[in-house]
Amino acid sequence: MASTGKKRSGAWIWVPFAIALILLGAYTAYWYVARGILEDSVDQWIDNERARGAIVEYTEKRLDGFPFRFTLTVDKPIYGEARGPVWRGQELQMTMQPWDWYHVIARSPGRNTVALEGGEAEDVSLLLGAKSAGSLRWNPEGVIERISLSLDEASLAMSGDPLGALDDFEFHLRQVPSEPETLQLETHWQRVVLEETPPDEAAFLGREIGPSILRAELEQGASAYARSGDLLVALRHALNDGGALLVPQVLLEWGPASLGAKADLSREAGELRGAASVRIERADELRAALATQGLLTDETRQAIDALEAASTDGGFFTTSLRGDGVYFLGNKIADLPLEDIL
């Protein structure tokens, strides 16, 4: 029996392709319009910096990266102050995703130099590995939420004289998502190698430091840092505003010294109060190294013995912090002018 129904059109098959082409065209237009806005913004920033007297130079700059990123590449960049530090790099790359206007990743592989005091003083030279990068995230109000630095390898020199090198270094300064007023700092590295052995009584420690780590939190620190842009000033403001500095973890490996620490600090009735706790691993190795150098005095041995005893079963040797120093059982054991600093 012959079918009497009408033959269905196959045009619907092309509908998804047509939609895809429309979306691709719209996205392409968006990317090129956004690139133009970014280029104008970069040029305006350069003009503003030069107008206030800053040094901004380069041999070439370009903005590309279609379709999944915006990448600003600047060849032989120079930036600094006429009478202040001046930075020079081989190539600067700054990358932003088209759907995230509040996060940028920057790379400056190769040799970076900083001439202090407008180039009149000695140069500091930092040679960065190819995977080294910095990251900056901010919110729509312009408040910085996270600063990160990751160096796969780096070497530091002063006026051509090597100072040292490091491997796998990371630094993070960020707001805590669940507590946006708390500023969190974390830094750790796998290895730091000094070019020269530490002088005098510290020579027994050797040239290699690491692996090591530092974690700290500053309550009321986010807004204080946003106002000042300086960590020390932010610490002072945060403590004055009723915040507290919490250091839950410090690990330091330096030759025979293997130490852990934690601390807290706040203002109580206008006075600085807190606690610092220290533990030690490999105490025998440290005593032997000191003895070899003739530095193991009775006082030093007693201090190491006390730390070793307190460190049993994961314990800590705890002291009190006050504005003028470090106290143990009510007696001052070390001067530490915290009140003058904070």
C-alpha atoms as a printed R data frame, in Angstrom:
    type eleno elety resid chain resno      x      y      z
1   ATOM     1    CA   MET     A     1  0.000  0.000  0.000
2   ATOM     2    CA   ALA     A     2  1.475  3.305 -1.069
3   ATOM     3    CA   SER     A     3  2.116  5.908  1.647
4   ATOM     4    CA   THR     A     4 -0.044  9.001  1.410
5   ATOM     5    CA   GLY     A     5  1.911 11.027  4.039
6   ATOM     6    CA   LYS     A     6  4.054 13.986  3.088
7   ATOM     7    CA   LYS     A     7  7.806 13.524  2.968
8   ATOM     8    CA   ARG     A     8  9.473 15.165  6.039
9   ATOM     9    CA   SER     A     9 12.028 17.892  5.348
10  ATOM    10    CA   GLY     A    10 15.681 17.229  6.301
11  ATOM    11    CA   ALA     A    11 16.372 20.920  6.965
12  ATOM    12    CA   TRP     A    12 16.153 20.428 10.737
13  ATOM    13    CA   ILE     A    13 19.413 18.493 10.578
14  ATOM    14    CA   TRP     A    14 21.239 21.744  9.778
15  ATOM    15    CA   VAL     A    15 19.734 23.720 12.666
16  ATOM    16    CA   PRO     A    16 22.433 22.743 15.267
17  ATOM    17    CA   PHE     A    17 25.169 23.633 12.775
18  ATOM    18    CA   ALA     A    18 23.563 26.973 12.070
19  ATOM    19    CA   ILE     A    19 23.302 27.725 15.794
20  ATOM    20    CA   ALA     A    20 26.938 26.700 16.266
21  ATOM    21    CA   LEU     A    21 28.021 29.027 13.443
22  ATOM    22    CA   ILE     A    22 26.043 31.907 14.957
23  ATOM    23    CA   LEU     A    23 27.586 31.303 18.397
24  ATOM    24    CA   LEU     A    24 31.076 31.020 16.904
25  ATOM    25    CA   GLY     A    25 30.614 34.256 15.022
26  ATOM    26    CA   ALA     A    26 29.291 36.029 18.118
27  ATOM    27    CA   TYR     A    27 32.191 34.753 20.240
28  ATOM    28    CA   THR     A    28 34.725 35.765 17.591
29  ATOM    29    CA   ALA     A    29 33.240 39.255 17.470
30  ATOM    30    CA   TYR     A    30 33.302 39.423 21.280
31  ATOM    31    CA   TRP     A    31 36.964 38.334 21.402
32  ATOM    32    CA   TYR     A    32 38.123 40.983 18.932
33  ATOM    33    CA   VAL     A    33 36.048 43.742 20.550
34  ATOM    34    CA   ALA     A    34 37.395 42.761 23.983
35  ATOM    35    CA   ARG     A    35 40.943 42.712 22.621
36  ATOM    36    CA   GLY     A    36 40.478 46.267 21.406
37  ATOM    37    CA   ILE     A    37 39.246 47.344 24.843
38  ATOM    38    CA   LEU     A    38 42.232 45.674 26.507
39  ATOM    39    CA   GLU     A    39 44.696 47.250 24.075
40  ATOM    40    CA   ASP     A    40 43.219 50.691 24.761
41  ATOM    41    CA   SER     A    41 43.406 50.034 28.520
42  ATOM    42    CA   VAL     A    42 47.070 49.005 28.304
43  ATOM    43    CA   ASP     A    43 47.947 52.066 26.221
44  ATOM    44    CA   GLN     A    44 46.067 54.336 28.638
45  ATOM    45    CA   TRP     A    45 47.902 52.811 31.632
46  ATOM    46    CA   ILE     A    46 51.253 53.385 29.896
47  ATOM    47    CA   ASP     A    47 50.332 57.007 29.130
48  ATOM    48    CA   ASN     A    48 49.218 57.589 32.741
49  ATOM    49    CA   GLU     A    49 52.404 56.083 34.178
50  ATOM    50    CA   ARG     A    50 54.622 58.123 31.877
51  ATOM    51    CA   ALA     A    51 52.631 61.261 32.697
52  ATOM    52    CA   ARG     A    52 53.390 60.871 36.398
53  ATOM    53    CA   GLY     A    53 57.096 60.420 35.660
54  ATOM    54    CA   ALA     A    54 57.467 56.631 35.683
55  ATOM    55    CA   ILE     A    55 59.753 54.806 33.255
56  ATOM    56    CA   VAL     A    56 57.835 52.519 30.877
57  ATOM    57    CA   GLU     A    57 59.784 51.228 27.874
58  ATOM    58    CA   TYR     A    58 59.740 48.207 25.539
59  ATOM    59    CA   THR     A    59 60.775 47.251 22.008
60  ATOM    60    CA   GLU     A    60 57.458 45.647 20.991
61  ATOM    61    CA   LYS     A    61 54.132 44.615 22.482
62  ATOM    62    CA   ARG     A    62 51.314 42.513 21.043
63  ATOM    63    CA   LEU     A    63 48.008 41.096 22.238
64  ATOM    64    CA   ASP     A    64 46.905 37.744 20.822
65  ATOM    65    CA   GLY     A    65 45.784 34.300 22.023
66  ATOM    66    CA   PHE     A    66 42.579 33.687 20.061
67  ATOM    67    CA   PRO     A    67 40.340 31.863 20.816
68  ATOM    68    CA   PHE     A    68 40.779 30.803 24.466
69  ATOM    69    CA   ARG     A    69 42.896 33.556 26.025
70  ATOM    70    CA   PHE     A    70 44.232 37.075 25.814
71  ATOM    71    CA   THR     A    71 48.042 37.078 25.974
72  ATOM    72    CA   LEU     A    72 49.922 40.354 26.174
73  ATOM    73    CA   THR     A    73 53.579 39.851 25.205
74  ATOM    74    CA   VAL     A    74 56.062 42.645 25.831
75  ATOM    75    CA   ASP     A    75 59.633 42.359 24.521
76  ATOM    76    CA   LYS     A    76 62.497 43.822 26.587
77  ATOM    77    CA   PRO     A    77 60.234 45.606 29.099
78  ATOM    78    CA   ILE     A    78 61.560 48.310 31.430
79  ATOM    79    CA   TYR     A    79 59.504 49.693 34.301
80  ATOM    80    CA   GLY     A    80 60.377 51.762 37.350
81  ATOM    81    CA   GLU     A    81 60.731 55.152 38.936
82  ATOM    82    CA   ALA     A    82 63.042 57.924 37.768
83  ATOM    83    CA   ARG     A    83 64.637 58.060 41.230
84  ATOM    84    CA   GLY     A    84 63.722 54.596 42.446
85  ATOM    85    CA   PRO     A    85 64.083 50.922 41.500
86  ATOM    86    CA   VAL     A    86 63.982 50.098 37.774
87  ATOM    87    CA   TRP     A    87 63.084 46.579 36.570
88  ATOM    88    CA   ARG     A    88 64.261 45.154 33.258
89  ATOM    89    CA   GLY     A    89 63.201 41.837 31.757
90  ATOM    90    CA   GLN     A    90 63.762 39.862 28.584
91  ATOM    91    CA   GLU     A    91 60.090 39.142 27.891
92  ATOM    92    CA   LEU     A    92 56.896 39.686 29.865
93  ATOM    93    CA   GLN     A    93 53.786 37.598 29.199
94  ATOM    94    CA   MET     A    94 50.446 38.386 30.838
95  ATOM    95    CA   THR     A    95 47.533 36.018 30.203
96  ATOM    96    CA   MET     A    96 43.804 36.394 30.921
97  ATOM    97    CA   GLN     A    97 40.898 34.137 29.946
98  ATOM    98    CA   PRO     A    98 38.102 35.833 27.947
99  ATOM    99    CA   TRP     A    99 35.482 34.715 30.467
100 ATOM   100    CA   ASP     A   100 37.435 35.754 33.581
101 ATOM   101    CA   TRP     A   101 38.355 39.451 33.702
102 ATOM   102    CA   TYR     A   102 39.554 39.337 37.308
103 ATOM   103    CA   HIS     A   103 42.516 36.961 37.073
104 ATOM   104    CA   VAL     A   104 45.846 37.398 35.303
105 ATOM   105    CA   ILE     A   105 48.904 35.124 35.117
106 ATOM   106    CA   ALA     A   106 52.277 36.724 34.419
107 ATOM   107    CA   ARG     A   107 55.554 35.175 33.315
108 ATOM   108    CA   SER     A   108 58.960 36.749 32.827
109 ATOM   109    CA   PRO     A   109 61.342 33.894 32.010
110 ATOM   110    CA   GLY     A   110 65.045 34.515 31.696
111 ATOM   111    CA   ARG     A   111 67.056 37.287 33.302
112 ATOM   112    CA   ASN     A   112 65.316 39.985 35.339
113 ATOM   113    CA   THR     A   113 67.308 42.824 36.856
114 ATOM   114    CA   VAL     A   114 66.429 45.541 39.344
115 ATOM   115    CA   ALA     A   115 68.620 48.629 39.439
116 ATOM   116    CA   LEU     A   116 68.184 50.333 42.794
117 ATOM   117    CA   GLU     A   117 67.852 54.108 43.063
118 ATOM   118    CA   GLY     A   118 67.211 54.671 39.382
119 ATOM   119    CA   GLY     A   119 70.202 52.643 38.267
120 ATOM   120    CA   GLU     A   120 72.757 54.501 40.364
121 ATOM   121    CA   ALA     A   121 73.322 51.572 42.717
122 ATOM   122    CA   GLU     A   122 74.248 47.938 42.189
123 ATOM   123    CA   ASP     A   123 71.979 45.702 40.120
124 ATOM   124    CA   VAL     A   124 70.101 42.780 41.610
125 ATOM   125    CA   SER     A   125 69.754 40.031 39.005
126 ATOM   126    CA   LEU     A   126 67.193 37.208 39.172
127 ATOM   127    CA   LEU     A   127 67.307 34.407 36.612
128 ATOM   128    CA   LEU     A   128 63.925 32.642 36.461
129 ATOM   129    CA   GLY     A   129 63.098 29.195 35.105
130 ATOM   130    CA   ALA     A   130 60.742 28.719 32.150
131 ATOM   131    CA   LYS     A   131 57.879 27.485 34.365
132 ATOM   132    CA   SER     A   132 58.053 30.365 36.859
133 ATOM   133    CA   ALA     A   133 54.867 32.451 37.038
134 ATOM   134    CA   GLY     A   134 52.976 34.975 39.136
135 ATOM   135    CA   SER     A   135 49.201 35.139 39.549
136 ATOM   136    CA   LEU     A   136 46.891 37.970 40.638
137 ATOM   137    CA   ARG     A   137 43.137 37.751 41.320
138 ATOM   138    CA   TRP     A   138 40.839 40.614 42.320
139 ATOM   139    CA   ASN     A   139 37.087 41.173 42.702
140 ATOM   140    CA   PRO     A   140 34.817 43.523 40.691
141 ATOM   141    CA   GLU     A   141 35.431 46.263 43.286
142 ATOM   142    CA   GLY     A   142 39.154 46.121 42.548
143 ATOM   143    CA   VAL     A   143 40.121 44.509 45.880
144 ATOM   144    CA   ILE     A   144 42.950 41.980 45.508
145 ATOM   145    CA   GLU     A   145 41.879 38.515 46.669
146 ATOM   146    CA   ARG     A   146 44.970 36.439 45.885
147 ATOM   147    CA   ILE     A   147 48.640 36.944 45.010
148 ATOM   148    CA   SER     A   148 50.720 33.911 44.090
149 ATOM   149    CA   LEU     A   149 54.274 33.322 42.948
150 ATOM   150    CA   SER     A   150 55.644 29.996 41.768
151 ATOM   151    CA   LEU     A   151 59.313 29.570 40.825
152 ATOM   152    CA   ASP     A   152 60.418 26.224 39.463
153 ATOM   153    CA   GLU     A   153 64.007 27.419 39.729
154 ATOM   154    CA   ALA     A   154 65.751 30.728 40.223
155 ATOM   155    CA   SER     A   155 69.189 32.164 40.914
156 ATOM   156    CA   LEU     A   156 70.037 35.504 42.511
157 ATOM   157    CA   ALA     A   157 73.094 37.705 41.977
158 ATOM   158    CA   MET     A   158 74.250 41.164 43.078
159 ATOM   159    CA   SER     A   159 76.321 43.111 40.515
160 ATOM   160    CA   GLY     A   160 77.238 39.839 38.852
161 ATOM   161    CA   ASP     A   161 78.278 38.081 42.059
162 ATOM   162    CA   PRO     A   162 76.104 34.973 42.699
163 ATOM   163    CA   LEU     A   163 74.219 34.945 46.012
164 ATOM   164    CA   GLY     A   164 72.319 31.675 45.769
165 ATOM   165    CA   ALA     A   165 69.684 29.584 43.996
166 ATOM   166    CA   LEU     A   166 66.390 27.922 44.846
167 ATOM   167    CA   ASP     A   167 64.128 25.123 43.597
168 ATOM   168    CA   ASP     A   168 60.341 24.753 43.769
169 ATOM   169    CA   PHE     A   169 59.524 27.952 45.637
170 ATOM   170    CA   GLU     A   170 55.907 29.039 46.159
171 ATOM   171    CA   PHE     A   171 54.324 32.068 47.811
172 ATOM   172    CA   HIS     A   172 50.576 32.600 48.274
173 ATOM   173    CA   LEU     A   173 48.769 35.535 49.889
174 ATOM   174    CA   ARG     A   174 44.969 35.201 49.809
175 ATOM   175    CA   GLN     A   175 41.654 35.780 51.479
176 ATOM   176    CA   VAL     A   176 40.105 32.754 53.210
177 ATOM   177    CA   PRO     A   177 36.889 31.994 51.238
178 ATOM   178    CA   SER     A   178 34.884 31.123 54.352
179 ATOM   179    CA   GLU     A   179 36.299 34.105 56.302
180 ATOM   180    CA   PRO     A   180 36.926 36.931 53.787
181 ATOM   181    CA   GLU     A   181 38.361 39.254 56.462
182 ATOM   182    CA   THR     A   182 41.140 36.763 57.218
183 ATOM   183    CA   LEU     A   183 44.353 37.055 55.215
184 ATOM   184    CA   GLN     A   184 46.262 33.818 54.743
185 ATOM   185    CA   LEU     A   185 49.940 33.514 53.852
186 ATOM   186    CA   GLU     A   186 51.747 30.356 52.809
187 ATOM   187    CA   THR     A   187 55.251 29.953 51.482
188 ATOM   188    CA   HIS     A   188 57.344 26.855 51.018
189 ATOM   189    CA   TRP     A   189 60.371 25.724 49.076
190 ATOM   190    CA   GLN     A   190 62.144 22.489 48.346
191 ATOM   191    CA   ARG     A   191 65.692 23.800 48.443
192 ATOM   192    CA   VAL     A   192 67.652 27.021 48.818
193 ATOM   193    CA   VAL     A   193 71.390 26.843 48.172
194 ATOM   194    CA   LEU     A   194 73.525 29.760 49.375
195 ATOM   195    CA   GLU     A   195 76.542 30.647 47.287
196 ATOM   196    CA   GLU     A   196 78.711 31.015 50.397
197 ATOM   197    CA   THR     A   197 78.720 29.284 53.759
198 ATOM   198    CA   PRO     A   198 77.211 31.435 56.541
199 ATOM   199    CA   PRO     A   199 79.896 33.330 58.444
200 ATOM   200    CA   ASP     A   200 81.320 32.765 61.913
201 ATOM   201    CA   GLU     A   201 79.174 30.835 64.388
202 ATOM   202    CA   ALA     A   202 76.477 29.960 61.824
203 ATOM   203    CA   ALA     A   203 78.911 28.143 59.510
204 ATOM   204    CA   PHE     A   204 77.929 24.744 60.963
205 ATOM   205    CA   LEU     A   205 74.472 25.098 59.377
206 ATOM   206    CA   GLY     A   206 75.897 24.765 55.865
207 ATOM   207    CA   ARG     A   207 74.746 26.221 52.553
208 ATOM   208    CA   GLU     A   208 71.502 24.291 51.923
209 ATOM   209    CA   ILE     A   209 68.115 25.206 53.434
210 ATOM   210    CA   GLY     A   210 65.013 23.099 52.925
211 ATOM   211    CA   PRO     A   211 62.528 21.695 52.499
212 ATOM   212    CA   SER     A   212 60.797 24.335 54.627
213 ATOM   213    CA   ILE     A   213 57.343 25.843 55.041
214 ATOM   214    CA   LEU     A   214 55.555 28.774 56.708
215 ATOM   215    CA   ARG     A   215 51.787 29.155 57.154
216 ATOM   216    CA   ALA     A   216 50.177 32.166 58.827
217 ATOM   217    CA   GLU     A   217 46.756 33.813 59.135
218 ATOM   218    CA   LEU     A   218 45.918 37.400 60.023
219 ATOM   219    CA   GLU     A   219 42.413 38.062 61.329
220 ATOM   220    CA   GLN     A   220 41.064 41.445 60.141
221 ATOM   221    CA   GLY     A   221 43.979 41.411 57.728
222 ATOM   222    CA   ALA     A   222 42.203 41.551 54.352
223 ATOM   223    CA   SER     A   223 40.795 45.062 54.709
224 ATOM   224    CA   ALA     A   224 43.966 46.249 56.479
225 ATOM   225    CA   TYR     A   225 46.106 45.030 53.560
226 ATOM   226    CA   ALA     A   226 43.691 46.526 51.010
227 ATOM   227    CA   ARG     A   227 44.143 49.921 52.699
228 ATOM   228    CA   SER     A   228 47.915 49.836 53.031
229 ATOM   229    CA   GLY     A   229 49.332 47.415 50.452
230 ATOM   230    CA   ASP     A   230 52.107 46.661 52.968
231 ATOM   231    CA   LEU     A   231 52.113 43.442 55.010
232 ATOM   232    CA   LEU     A   232 53.830 44.936 58.067
233 ATOM   233    CA   VAL     A   233 51.496 47.941 58.114
234 ATOM   234    CA   ALA     A   234 48.516 45.604 57.602
235 ATOM   235    CA   LEU     A   235 49.684 43.507 60.561
236 ATOM   236    CA   ARG     A   236 49.874 46.599 62.759
237 ATOM   237    CA   HIS     A   237 46.419 47.812 61.703
238 ATOM   238    CA   ALA     A   238 44.829 44.376 62.069
239 ATOM   239    CA   LEU     A   239 46.142 43.939 65.626
240 ATOM   240    CA   ASN     A   240 44.943 47.431 66.528
241 ATOM   241    CA   ASP     A   241 41.508 46.584 65.077
242 ATOM   242    CA   GLY     A   242 41.128 43.573 67.353
243 ATOM   243    CA   GLY     A   243 42.499 40.938 64.979
244 ATOM   244    CA   ALA     A   244 45.119 38.308 65.720
245 ATOM   245    CA   LEU     A   245 48.156 36.802 64.039
246 ATOM   246    CA   LEU     A   246 48.072 32.996 63.986
247 ATOM   247    CA   VAL     A   247 51.066 30.961 62.805
248 ATOM   248    CA   PRO     A   248 49.943 27.325 62.867
249 ATOM   249    CA   GLN     A   249 52.989 25.852 61.138
250 ATOM   250    CA   VAL     A   250 56.660 26.630 60.620
251 ATOM   251    CA   LEU     A   251 59.081 23.940 59.474
252 ATOM   252    CA   LEU     A   252 62.759 24.740 58.947
253 ATOM   253    CA   GLU     A   253 65.387 22.317 57.712
254 ATOM   254    CA   TRP     A   254 68.863 23.833 57.636
255 ATOM   255    CA   GLY     A   255 71.784 21.450 57.819
256 ATOM   256    CA   PRO     A   256 71.722 19.721 61.242
257 ATOM   257    CA   ALA     A   257 68.914 22.014 62.474
258 ATOM   258    CA   SER     A   258 65.412 20.580 62.052
259 ATOM   259    CA   LEU     A   259 62.886 22.781 63.804
260 ATOM   260    CA   GLY     A   260 59.129 23.237 63.960
261 ATOM   261    CA   ALA     A   261 57.242 26.153 65.462
262 ATOM   262    CA   LYS     A   262 53.845 27.791 65.921
263 ATOM   263    CA   ALA     A   263 52.760 31.104 67.430
264 ATOM   264    CA   ASP     A   264 49.930 33.538 68.048
265 ATOM   265    CA   LEU     A   265 49.851 37.259 68.808
266 ATOM   266    CA   SER     A   266 47.109 39.780 69.605
267 ATOM   267    CA   ARG     A   267 46.462 42.941 71.583
268 ATOM   268    CA   GLU     A   268 44.804 42.581 74.958
269 ATOM   269    CA   ALA     A   269 43.802 45.815 76.680
270 ATOM   270    CA   GLY     A   270 46.203 47.634 74.349
271 ATOM   271    CA   GLU     A   271 49.184 45.395 75.116
272 ATOM   272    CA   LEU     A   272 50.729 42.780 72.855
273 ATOM   273    CA   ARG     A   273 50.302 39.250 74.179
274 ATOM   274    CA   GLY     A   274 50.858 35.858 72.654
275 ATOM   275    CA   ALA     A   275 52.772 32.596 72.705
276 ATOM   276    CA   ALA     A   276 55.535 30.962 70.674
277 ATOM   277    CA   SER     A   277 56.149 27.217 70.665
278 ATOM   278    CA   VAL     A   278 59.193 25.402 69.255
279 ATOM   279    CA   ARG     A   279 60.076 21.739 68.757
280 ATOM   280    CA   ILE     A   280 63.235 20.029 67.527
281 ATOM   281    CA   GLU     A   281 64.063 16.916 65.535
282 ATOM   282    CA   ARG     A   282 67.494 15.260 65.259
283 ATOM   283    CA   ALA     A   283 68.770 16.904 68.451
284 ATOM   284    CA   ASP     A   284 71.762 14.560 68.583
285 ATOM   285    CA   GLU     A   285 72.835 15.658 65.101
286 ATOM   286    CA   LEU     A   286 72.634 19.327 66.093
287 ATOM   287    CA   ARG     A   287 74.637 18.780 69.279
288 ATOM   288    CA   ALA     A   288 77.313 16.884 67.338
289 ATOM   289    CA   ALA     A   289 77.590 19.658 64.713
290 ATOM   290    CA   LEU     A   290 77.941 22.317 67.408
291 ATOM   291    CA   ALA     A   291 80.504 20.255 69.289
292 ATOM   292    CA   THR     A   292 82.594 19.794 66.110
293 ATOM   293    CA   GLN     A   293 82.743 23.583 65.732
294 ATOM   294    CA   GLY     A   294 83.499 24.126 69.427
295 ATOM   295    CA   LEU     A   295 80.150 25.908 69.928
296 ATOM   296    CA   LEU     A   296 78.430 23.474 72.287
297 ATOM   297    CA   THR     A   297 78.522 25.443 75.529
298 ATOM   298    CA   ASP     A   298 76.785 24.272 78.704
299 ATOM   299    CA   GLU     A   299 74.060 26.869 78.127
300 ATOM   300    CA   THR     A   300 73.505 25.740 74.525
301 ATOM   301    CA   ARG     A   301 73.423 22.068 75.558
302 ATOM   302    CA   GLN     A   302 70.843 22.803 78.255
303 ATOM   303    CA   ALA     A   303 68.656 24.679 75.758
304 ATOM   304    CA   ILE     A   304 68.781 21.788 73.262
305 ATOM   305    CA   ASP     A   305 68.092 19.264 76.029
306 ATOM   306    CA   ALA     A   306 65.036 21.258 77.134
307 ATOM   307    CA   LEU     A   307 63.753 21.451 73.553
308 ATOM   308    CA   GLU     A   308 64.330 17.731 73.031
309 ATOM   309    CA   ALA     A   309 62.472 16.810 76.197
310 ATOM   310    CA   ALA     A   310 59.529 19.051 75.326
311 ATOM   311    CA   SER     A   311 59.379 17.659 71.774
312 ATOM   312    CA   THR     A   312 58.682 14.111 72.914
313 ATOM   313    CA   ASP     A   313 55.489 12.641 71.400
314 ATOM   314    CA   GLY     A   314 54.944 15.656 69.158
315 ATOM   315    CA   GLY     A   315 55.122 18.228 71.968
316 ATOM   316    CA   PHE     A   316 56.432 21.797 71.937
317 ATOM   317    CA   PHE     A   317 58.499 24.034 74.215
318 ATOM   318    CA   THR     A   318 56.194 27.015 74.796
319 ATOM   319    CA   THR     A   319 57.099 30.565 75.802
320 ATOM   320    CA   SER     A   320 55.065 33.751 76.235
321 ATOM   321    CA   LEU     A   321 55.334 36.802 73.982
322 ATOM   322    CA   ARG     A   322 55.001 40.348 75.269
323 ATOM   323    CA   GLY     A   323 55.653 43.721 73.742
324 ATOM   324    CA   ASP     A   324 59.253 43.838 74.970
325 ATOM   325    CA   GLY     A   325 60.429 40.246 74.697
326 ATOM   326    CA   VAL     A   326 60.055 36.500 75.207
327 ATOM   327    CA   TYR     A   327 59.158 35.124 78.644
328 ATOM   328    CA   PHE     A   328 59.275 31.668 80.225
329 ATOM   329    CA   LEU     A   329 57.634 30.986 83.575
330 ATOM   330    CA   GLY     A   330 57.355 34.747 84.116
331 ATOM   331    CA   ASN     A   331 61.040 35.440 83.487
332 ATOM   332    CA   LYS     A   332 62.315 37.329 80.463
333 ATOM   333    CA   ILE     A   333 64.642 35.102 78.434
334 ATOM   334    CA   ALA     A   334 65.129 37.212 75.283
335 ATOM   335    CA   ASP     A   335 64.654 40.793 74.126
336 ATOM   336    CA   LEU     A   336 62.201 41.189 71.264
337 ATOM   337    CA   PRO     A   337 60.944 44.758 70.712
338 ATOM   338    CA   LEU     A   338 57.557 43.812 69.238
339 ATOM   339    CA   GLU     A   339 55.964 47.002 70.555
340 ATOM   340    CA   ASP     A   340 58.466 49.105 68.631
341 ATOM   341    CA   ILE     A   341 57.772 47.156 65.432
342 ATOM   342    CA   LEU     A   342 54.009 46.873 65.776
